[in-house]
mmCIF file of N, CA and C in Angstrom:
data_model
loop_
_atom_site.group_PDB
_atom_site.id
_atom_site.type_symbol
_atom_site.label_atom_id
_atom_site.label_comp_id
_atom_site.label_asym_id
_atom_site.label_seq_id
_atom_site.Cartn_x
_atom_site.Cartn_y
_atom_site.Cartn_z
ATOM 1 N N MET A 244 -4.336 10.458 -12.014
ATOM 2 C CA MET A 244 -3.777 9.410 -11.244
ATOM 3 C C MET A 244 -4.918 8.255 -11.309
ATOM 4 N N THR A 245 -4.405 6.954 -11.517
ATOM 5 C CA THR A 245 -5.334 5.856 -11.549
ATOM 6 C C THR A 245 -5.844 5.438 -10.239
ATOM 7 N N ALA A 246 -6.891 4.627 -10.182
ATOM 8 C CA ALA A 246 -7.375 4.032 -8.863
ATOM 9 C C ALA A 246 -6.273 3.108 -8.336
ATOM 10 N N ALA A 247 -5.539 2.390 -9.223
ATOM 11 C CA ALA A 247 -4.546 1.451 -8.692
ATOM 12 C C ALA A 247 -3.449 2.243 -7.954
ATOM 13 N N SER A 248 -2.974 3.278 -8.595
ATOM 14 C CA SER A 248 -1.859 4.018 -7.929
ATOM 15 C C SER A 248 -2.397 4.694 -6.709
ATOM 16 N N ASN A 249 -3.705 5.146 -6.678
ATOM 17 C CA ASN A 249 -4.261 5.765 -5.430
ATOM 18 C C ASN A 249 -4.204 4.630 -4.329
ATOM 19 N N ALA A 250 -4.529 3.473 -4.704
ATOM 20 C CA ALA A 250 -4.633 2.296 -3.649
ATOM 21 C C ALA A 250 -3.210 2.004 -3.083
ATOM 22 N N ILE A 251 -2.255 2.119 -3.996
ATOM 23 C CA ILE A 251 -0.884 1.826 -3.462
ATOM 24 C C ILE A 251 -0.419 2.900 -2.461
ATOM 25 N N GLU A 252 -0.875 4.070 -2.600
ATOM 26 C CA GLU A 252 -0.430 5.246 -1.777
ATOM 27 C C GLU A 252 -1.226 5.317 -0.524
ATOM 28 N N VAL A 253 -2.193 4.354 -0.199
ATOM 29 C CA VAL A 253 -2.946 4.399 0.987
ATOM 30 C C VAL A 253 -1.993 4.268 2.147
ATOM 31 N N ASP A 254 -2.139 5.110 3.226
ATOM 32 C CA ASP A 254 -1.368 4.938 4.465
ATOM 33 C C ASP A 254 -2.155 4.153 5.457
ATOM 34 N N SER A 255 -1.778 2.912 5.686
ATOM 35 C CA SER A 255 -2.533 2.085 6.608
ATOM 36 C C SER A 255 -2.412 2.476 8.063
ATOM 37 N N ASP A 256 -1.358 3.327 8.351
ATOM 38 C CA ASP A 256 -1.234 3.843 9.732
ATOM 39 C C ASP A 256 -1.919 5.212 9.926
ATOM 40 N N SER A 257 -2.571 5.705 8.887
ATOM 41 C CA SER A 257 -3.322 6.884 9.011
ATOM 42 C C SER A 257 -4.430 6.788 10.029
ATOM 43 N N GLN A 258 -4.749 8.034 10.620
ATOM 44 C CA GLN A 258 -5.868 8.114 11.552
ATOM 45 C C GLN A 258 -7.117 8.244 10.810
ATOM 46 N N ASN A 259 -7.029 8.546 9.521
ATOM 47 C CA ASN A 259 -8.183 8.656 8.649
ATOM 48 C C ASN A 259 -8.952 7.395 8.457
ATOM 49 N N LEU A 260 -10.191 7.258 8.911
ATOM 50 C CA LEU A 260 -10.862 5.979 8.777
ATOM 51 C C LEU A 260 -11.011 5.436 7.321
ATOM 52 N N THR A 261 -11.285 6.315 6.446
ATOM 53 C CA THR A 261 -11.363 5.889 5.060
ATOM 54 C C THR A 261 -10.120 5.279 4.516
ATOM 55 N N GLU A 262 -8.985 5.778 4.919
ATOM 56 C CA GLU A 262 -7.699 5.219 4.511
ATOM 57 C C GLU A 262 -7.456 3.844 5.219
ATOM 58 N N GLN A 263 -7.912 3.828 6.431
ATOM 59 C CA GLN A 263 -7.764 2.520 7.138
ATOM 60 C C GLN A 263 -8.582 1.424 6.499
ATOM 61 N N ILE A 264 -9.808 1.770 6.135
ATOM 62 C CA ILE A 264 -10.787 0.794 5.560
ATOM 63 C C ILE A 264 -10.155 0.435 4.234
ATOM 64 N N THR A 265 -9.726 1.420 3.458
ATOM 65 C CA THR A 265 -9.175 1.187 2.094
ATOM 66 C C THR A 265 -8.120 0.182 2.143
ATOM 67 N N ALA A 266 -7.173 0.381 3.259
ATOM 68 C CA ALA A 266 -6.010 -0.524 3.320
ATOM 69 C C ALA A 266 -6.428 -1.865 3.619
ATOM 70 N N ARG A 267 -7.544 -2.161 4.121
ATOM 71 C CA ARG A 267 -8.053 -3.506 4.385
ATOM 72 C C ARG A 267 -8.902 -4.017 3.254
ATOM 73 N N ILE A 268 -9.443 -3.225 2.483
ATOM 74 C CA ILE A 268 -10.240 -3.631 1.278
ATOM 75 C C ILE A 268 -9.373 -4.180 0.238
ATOM 76 N N ILE A 269 -8.115 -3.658 0.031
ATOM 77 C CA ILE A 269 -7.254 -4.065 -1.059
ATOM 78 C C ILE A 269 -6.840 -5.527 -0.849
ATOM 79 N N PRO A 270 -6.474 -6.011 0.334
ATOM 80 C CA PRO A 270 -6.151 -7.556 0.355
ATOM 81 C C PRO A 270 -7.449 -8.250 0.414
ATOM 82 N N ASP A 271 -8.513 -7.745 0.940
ATOM 83 C CA ASP A 271 -9.823 -8.387 1.049
ATOM 84 C C ASP A 271 -10.265 -8.802 -0.352
ATOM 85 N N GLN A 272 -10.173 -7.837 -1.303
ATOM 86 C CA GLN A 272 -10.548 -8.096 -2.654
ATOM 87 C C GLN A 272 -9.424 -8.803 -3.500
ATOM 88 N N GLY A 273 -8.160 -8.557 -3.187
ATOM 89 C CA GLY A 273 -7.060 -9.142 -3.800
ATOM 90 C C GLY A 273 -7.063 -10.655 -3.680
ATOM 91 N N TRP A 274 -7.325 -11.199 -2.523
ATOM 92 C CA TRP A 274 -7.362 -12.648 -2.264
ATOM 93 C C TRP A 274 -8.619 -13.262 -2.950
ATOM 94 N N ARG A 275 -9.567 -12.547 -3.101
ATOM 95 C CA ARG A 275 -10.841 -13.104 -3.732
ATOM 96 C C ARG A 275 -10.659 -13.199 -5.339
ATOM 97 N N TYR A 276 -9.994 -12.271 -5.847
ATOM 98 C CA TYR A 276 -9.991 -12.224 -7.352
ATOM 99 C C TYR A 276 -9.508 -13.541 -7.953
ATOM 100 N N PRO A 277 -8.433 -14.129 -7.454
ATOM 101 C CA PRO A 277 -7.952 -15.389 -8.156
ATOM 102 C C PRO A 277 -8.953 -16.437 -7.994
ATOM 103 N N MET A 278 -9.814 -16.388 -7.079
ATOM 104 C CA MET A 278 -10.860 -17.526 -6.934
ATOM 105 C C MET A 278 -12.015 -17.360 -7.803
ATOM 106 N N MET A 279 -11.955 -16.311 -8.665
ATOM 107 C CA MET A 279 -13.133 -16.101 -9.460
ATOM 108 C C MET A 279 -12.876 -16.632 -10.942
ATOM 109 N N GLY A 280 -12.099 -17.682 -10.944
ATOM 110 C CA GLY A 280 -11.873 -18.466 -12.274
ATOM 111 C C GLY A 280 -10.554 -18.084 -12.997
ATOM 112 N N THR A 281 -9.839 -17.061 -12.434
ATOM 113 C CA THR A 281 -8.570 -16.714 -13.034
ATOM 114 C C THR A 281 -7.512 -17.788 -12.965
ATOM 115 N N LEU A 282 -7.575 -18.640 -11.922
ATOM 116 C CA LEU A 282 -6.643 -19.723 -11.711
ATOM 117 C C LEU A 282 -6.816 -20.830 -12.760
ATOM 118 N N ASP A 283 -7.943 -20.942 -13.225
ATOM 119 C CA ASP A 283 -8.347 -21.931 -14.235
ATOM 120 C C ASP A 283 -7.562 -21.774 -15.526
ATOM 121 N N THR A 284 -7.164 -20.572 -15.765
ATOM 122 C CA THR A 284 -6.474 -20.224 -17.142
ATOM 123 C C THR A 284 -4.967 -20.172 -17.066
ATOM 124 N N LEU A 285 -4.389 -20.588 -15.823
ATOM 125 C CA LEU A 285 -2.973 -20.678 -15.826
ATOM 126 C C LEU A 285 -2.400 -21.711 -16.678
ATOM 127 N N SER A 286 -1.547 -21.394 -17.507
ATOM 128 C CA SER A 286 -0.961 -22.526 -18.328
ATOM 129 C C SER A 286 0.215 -23.072 -17.728
ATOM 130 N N GLY A 287 0.427 -24.403 -17.945
ATOM 131 C CA GLY A 287 1.613 -25.024 -17.376
ATOM 132 C C GLY A 287 1.383 -25.450 -15.869
ATOM 133 N N VAL A 288 0.306 -25.290 -15.269
ATOM 134 C CA VAL A 288 0.126 -25.667 -13.943
ATOM 135 C C VAL A 288 -0.745 -26.915 -13.794
ATOM 136 N N ASP A 289 -0.079 -27.972 -13.191
ATOM 137 C CA ASP A 289 -0.856 -29.222 -13.106
ATOM 138 C C ASP A 289 -1.931 -29.152 -12.002
ATOM 139 N N THR A 290 -2.827 -30.129 -11.969
ATOM 140 C CA THR A 290 -4.049 -30.036 -11.123
ATOM 141 C C THR A 290 -3.618 -30.018 -9.579
ATOM 142 N N GLU A 291 -2.644 -30.791 -9.251
ATOM 143 C CA GLU A 291 -2.179 -30.835 -7.817
ATOM 144 C C GLU A 291 -1.648 -29.441 -7.415
ATOM 145 N N THR A 292 -0.766 -28.791 -8.265
ATOM 146 C CA THR A 292 -0.273 -27.449 -7.928
ATOM 147 C C THR A 292 -1.362 -26.453 -7.856
ATOM 148 N N SER A 293 -2.279 -26.510 -8.720
ATOM 149 C CA SER A 293 -3.464 -25.615 -8.736
ATOM 150 C C SER A 293 -4.325 -25.777 -7.552
ATOM 151 N N THR A 294 -4.480 -26.963 -7.083
ATOM 152 C CA THR A 294 -5.313 -27.262 -5.814
ATOM 153 C C THR A 294 -4.512 -26.632 -4.579
ATOM 154 N N VAL A 295 -3.248 -26.871 -4.494
ATOM 155 C CA VAL A 295 -2.404 -26.316 -3.461
ATOM 156 C C VAL A 295 -2.540 -24.838 -3.362
ATOM 157 N N LEU A 296 -2.337 -24.224 -4.620
ATOM 158 C CA LEU A 296 -2.391 -22.840 -4.736
ATOM 159 C C LEU A 296 -3.841 -22.250 -4.314
ATOM 160 N N GLN A 297 -4.843 -23.016 -4.652
ATOM 161 C CA GLN A 297 -6.200 -22.424 -4.197
ATOM 162 C C GLN A 297 -6.251 -22.507 -2.778
ATOM 163 N N GLN A 298 -5.780 -23.641 -2.147
ATOM 164 C CA GLN A 298 -5.970 -23.806 -0.708
ATOM 165 C C GLN A 298 -5.119 -22.688 0.075
ATOM 166 N N ARG A 299 -3.943 -22.354 -0.448
ATOM 167 C CA ARG A 299 -3.173 -21.226 0.227
ATOM 168 C C ARG A 299 -3.884 -19.868 0.063
ATOM 169 N N ILE A 300 -4.474 -19.723 -1.096
ATOM 170 C CA ILE A 300 -5.209 -18.477 -1.220
ATOM 171 C C ILE A 300 -6.424 -18.441 -0.325
ATOM 172 N N LEU A 301 -7.171 -19.432 -0.198
ATOM 173 C CA LEU A 301 -8.257 -19.634 0.700
ATOM 174 C C LEU A 301 -7.841 -19.383 2.182
ATOM 175 N N MET A 302 -6.758 -19.900 2.573
ATOM 176 C CA MET A 302 -6.200 -19.638 3.858
ATOM 177 C C MET A 302 -5.901 -18.154 4.073
ATOM 178 N N ALA A 303 -5.224 -17.654 3.164
ATOM 179 C CA ALA A 303 -4.929 -16.172 3.233
ATOM 180 C C ALA A 303 -6.135 -15.331 3.293
ATOM 181 N N MET A 304 -7.087 -15.694 2.465
ATOM 182 C CA MET A 304 -8.507 -14.988 2.523
ATOM 183 C C MET A 304 -9.168 -15.140 3.943
ATOM 184 N N PHE A 305 -9.159 -16.356 4.450
ATOM 185 C CA PHE A 305 -9.787 -16.685 5.728
ATOM 186 C C PHE A 305 -8.983 -15.739 6.846
ATOM 187 N N ASN A 306 -7.717 -15.770 6.798
ATOM 188 C CA ASN A 306 -6.931 -14.970 7.728
ATOM 189 C C ASN A 306 -7.165 -13.499 7.622
ATOM 190 N N THR A 307 -7.258 -13.017 6.465
ATOM 191 C CA THR A 307 -7.592 -11.539 6.147
ATOM 192 C C THR A 307 -8.994 -11.295 6.724
ATOM 193 N N ASP A 308 -9.985 -12.111 6.430
ATOM 194 C CA ASP A 308 -11.321 -11.880 6.905
ATOM 195 C C ASP A 308 -11.360 -11.817 8.375
ATOM 196 N N TRP A 309 -10.721 -12.800 9.100
ATOM 197 C CA TRP A 309 -10.653 -12.746 10.521
ATOM 198 C C TRP A 309 -10.074 -11.552 11.104
ATOM 199 N N ASP A 310 -8.899 -11.090 10.551
ATOM 200 C CA ASP A 310 -8.292 -9.810 11.055
ATOM 201 C C ASP A 310 -9.124 -8.653 10.753
ATOM 202 N N ASN A 311 -9.790 -8.653 9.622
ATOM 203 C CA ASN A 311 -10.671 -7.514 9.401
ATOM 204 C C ASN A 311 -11.859 -7.466 10.272
ATOM 205 N N SER A 312 -12.375 -8.698 10.543
ATOM 206 C CA SER A 312 -13.628 -8.785 11.467
ATOM 207 C C SER A 312 -13.295 -8.252 12.860
ATOM 208 N N GLN A 313 -12.069 -8.653 13.296
ATOM 209 C CA GLN A 313 -11.686 -8.221 14.661
ATOM 210 C C GLN A 313 -11.471 -6.606 14.589
ATOM 211 N N TRP A 314 -10.948 -6.084 13.604
ATOM 212 C CA TRP A 314 -10.754 -4.702 13.534
ATOM 213 C C TRP A 314 -12.064 -3.903 13.446
ATOM 214 N N VAL A 315 -12.955 -4.471 12.583
ATOM 215 C CA VAL A 315 -14.319 -3.888 12.546
ATOM 216 C C VAL A 315 -14.980 -3.877 13.831
ATOM 217 N N ARG A 316 -14.881 -5.085 14.507
ATOM 218 C CA ARG A 316 -15.560 -5.153 15.859
ATOM 219 C C ARG A 316 -15.042 -4.014 16.807
ATOM 220 N N GLY A 317 -13.833 -3.833 16.800
ATOM 221 C CA GLY A 317 -13.245 -2.805 17.665
ATOM 222 C C GLY A 317 -13.767 -1.385 17.323
ATOM 223 N N ILE A 318 -13.917 -1.127 15.998
ATOM 224 C CA ILE A 318 -14.431 0.159 15.616
ATOM 225 C C ILE A 318 -15.921 0.316 16.050
ATOM 226 N N LEU A 319 -16.669 -0.758 15.871
ATOM 227 C CA LEU A 319 -18.102 -0.660 16.156
ATOM 228 C C LEU A 319 -18.328 -0.645 17.716
ATOM 229 N N LYS A 320 -17.472 -1.271 18.425
ATOM 230 C CA LYS A 320 -17.609 -1.216 19.911
ATOM 231 C C LYS A 320 -17.196 0.047 20.461
ATOM 232 N N THR A 321 -16.330 0.657 19.872
ATOM 233 C CA THR A 321 -15.648 1.978 20.359
ATOM 234 C C THR A 321 -16.501 3.144 19.899
ATOM 235 N N HIS A 322 -16.902 3.147 18.632
ATOM 236 C CA HIS A 322 -17.487 4.334 18.086
ATOM 237 C C HIS A 322 -18.892 4.063 17.556
ATOM 238 N N GLY A 323 -19.214 2.824 17.351
ATOM 239 C CA GLY A 323 -20.564 2.522 16.653
ATOM 240 C C GLY A 323 -20.539 2.899 15.207
ATOM 241 N N TRP A 324 -21.628 2.929 14.520
ATOM 242 C CA TRP A 324 -21.771 3.276 13.161
ATOM 243 C C TRP A 324 -21.506 4.801 12.985
ATOM 244 N N THR A 325 -21.576 5.618 14.012
ATOM 245 C CA THR A 325 -21.501 7.042 13.920
ATOM 246 C C THR A 325 -20.221 7.474 13.235
ATOM 247 N N ARG A 326 -19.069 6.910 13.630
ATOM 248 C CA ARG A 326 -17.774 7.367 13.024
ATOM 249 C C ARG A 326 -17.693 6.892 11.556
ATOM 250 N N ILE A 327 -18.306 5.717 11.226
ATOM 251 C CA ILE A 327 -18.269 5.163 9.889
ATOM 252 C C ILE A 327 -19.116 6.100 9.006
ATOM 253 N N VAL A 328 -20.277 6.485 9.476
ATOM 254 C CA VAL A 328 -21.251 7.210 8.683
ATOM 255 C C VAL A 328 -20.661 8.668 8.379
ATOM 256 N N LYS A 329 -19.965 9.195 9.444
ATOM 257 C CA LYS A 329 -19.342 10.501 9.306
ATOM 258 C C LYS A 329 -18.242 10.428 8.354
ATOM 259 N N ALA A 330 -17.608 9.281 8.163
ATOM 260 C CA ALA A 330 -16.565 9.144 7.124
ATOM 261 C C ALA A 330 -17.035 9.154 5.730
ATOM 262 N N GLY A 331 -18.360 8.996 5.509
ATOM 263 C CA GLY A 331 -18.954 9.096 4.201
ATOM 264 C C GLY A 331 -19.507 7.826 3.652
ATOM 265 N N LYS A 332 -20.259 7.946 2.647
ATOM 266 C CA LYS A 332 -20.969 6.881 2.010
ATOM 267 C C LYS A 332 -20.028 5.752 1.545
ATOM 268 N N LYS A 333 -18.858 6.176 0.927
ATOM 269 C CA LYS A 333 -17.966 5.228 0.419
ATOM 270 C C LYS A 333 -17.343 4.331 1.480
ATOM 271 N N SER A 334 -17.011 5.047 2.652
ATOM 272 C CA SER A 334 -16.437 4.322 3.781
ATOM 273 C C SER A 334 -17.481 3.387 4.388
ATOM 274 N N SER A 335 -18.723 3.800 4.444
ATOM 275 C CA SER A 335 -19.784 2.902 4.933
ATOM 276 C C SER A 335 -19.930 1.665 4.061
ATOM 277 N N ARG A 336 -19.955 1.829 2.789
ATOM 278 C CA ARG A 336 -20.063 0.751 1.909
ATOM 279 C C ARG A 336 -18.833 -0.299 1.979
ATOM 280 N N MET A 337 -17.623 0.356 2.106
ATOM 281 C CA MET A 337 -16.511 -0.554 2.197
ATOM 282 C C MET A 337 -16.493 -1.273 3.529
ATOM 283 N N MET A 338 -16.864 -0.664 4.695
ATOM 284 C CA MET A 338 -16.987 -1.325 5.954
ATOM 285 C C MET A 338 -17.962 -2.482 5.865
ATOM 286 N N TRP A 339 -19.164 -2.167 5.190
ATOM 287 C CA TRP A 339 -20.128 -3.176 5.129
ATOM 288 C C TRP A 339 -19.695 -4.391 4.309
ATOM 289 N N LEU A 340 -18.830 -4.173 3.292
ATOM 290 C CA LEU A 340 -18.278 -5.271 2.582
ATOM 291 C C LEU A 340 -17.344 -6.113 3.422
ATOM 292 N N LEU A 341 -16.592 -5.456 4.265
ATOM 293 C CA LEU A 341 -15.814 -6.188 5.374
ATOM 294 C C LEU A 341 -16.661 -7.094 6.225
ATOM 295 N N ILE A 342 -17.771 -6.504 6.617
ATOM 296 C CA ILE A 342 -18.659 -7.271 7.551
ATOM 297 C C ILE A 342 -19.335 -8.424 6.782
ATOM 298 N N GLN A 343 -19.693 -8.178 5.508
ATOM 299 C CA GLN A 343 -20.211 -9.280 4.712
ATOM 300 C C GLN A 343 -19.285 -10.481 4.563
ATOM 301 N N HIS A 344 -18.073 -10.160 4.512
ATOM 302 C CA HIS A 344 -16.965 -11.214 4.355
ATOM 303 C C HIS A 344 -16.583 -11.820 5.721
ATOM 304 N N ALA A 345 -17.236 -11.397 6.764
ATOM 305 C CA ALA A 345 -16.827 -11.845 8.116
ATOM 306 C C ALA A 345 -17.781 -13.072 8.433
ATOM 307 N N ASP A 346 -17.858 -14.047 7.510
ATOM 308 C CA ASP A 346 -18.553 -15.257 7.768
ATOM 309 C C ASP A 346 -18.093 -16.135 8.935
ATOM 310 N N ASN A 347 -16.776 -15.904 9.218
ATOM 311 C CA ASN A 347 -16.218 -16.596 10.332
ATOM 312 C C ASN A 347 -16.529 -15.964 11.713
ATOM 313 N N ASP A 348 -17.248 -14.852 11.724
ATOM 314 C CA ASP A 348 -17.767 -14.159 12.791
ATOM 315 C C ASP A 348 -19.067 -13.703 12.659
ATOM 316 N N PRO A 349 -20.067 -14.739 12.712
ATOM 317 C CA PRO A 349 -21.482 -14.352 12.494
ATOM 318 C C PRO A 349 -21.962 -13.482 13.539
ATOM 319 N N ALA A 350 -21.465 -13.438 14.757
ATOM 320 C CA ALA A 350 -21.925 -12.536 15.816
ATOM 321 C C ALA A 350 -21.724 -11.058 15.388
ATOM 322 N N LEU A 351 -20.481 -10.822 14.771
ATOM 323 C CA LEU A 351 -20.338 -9.373 14.192
ATOM 324 C C LEU A 351 -21.371 -9.092 13.219
ATOM 325 N N GLN A 352 -21.686 -10.061 12.291
ATOM 326 C CA GLN A 352 -22.560 -9.705 11.239
ATOM 327 C C GLN A 352 -23.955 -9.351 11.867
ATOM 328 N N VAL A 353 -24.359 -10.046 12.893
ATOM 329 C CA VAL A 353 -25.670 -9.736 13.519
ATOM 330 C C VAL A 353 -25.569 -8.401 14.267
ATOM 331 N N MET A 354 -24.480 -8.160 15.023
ATOM 332 C CA MET A 354 -24.235 -6.940 15.676
ATOM 333 C C MET A 354 -24.341 -5.711 14.739
ATOM 334 N N ALA A 355 -23.691 -5.897 13.482
ATOM 335 C CA ALA A 355 -23.648 -4.778 12.548
ATOM 336 C C ALA A 355 -24.951 -4.633 11.900
#
């Protein structure tokens, strides 16, 4: 089974912290990918449409980051890093990625 098919099968309602984090990492990374130059290669898209598309992607990314930061904040307040570390190295790294992307919540970044 490929990583992509595994990602699709993630249960966001799971009580498993790794699955919960993975369900949040997918849109976190998904919204960032088009901003890494892939929009520049779209054929048949005029500059105005491209600009609007980029703005919509940025807004979706901002909203995803805010939602993730609030979720991470709740996990850290309730369980601290203990639960995250117990979930394993991969979960800790994914959680840290969500925190790195929480630029709209610098207090969370400092707390973490």
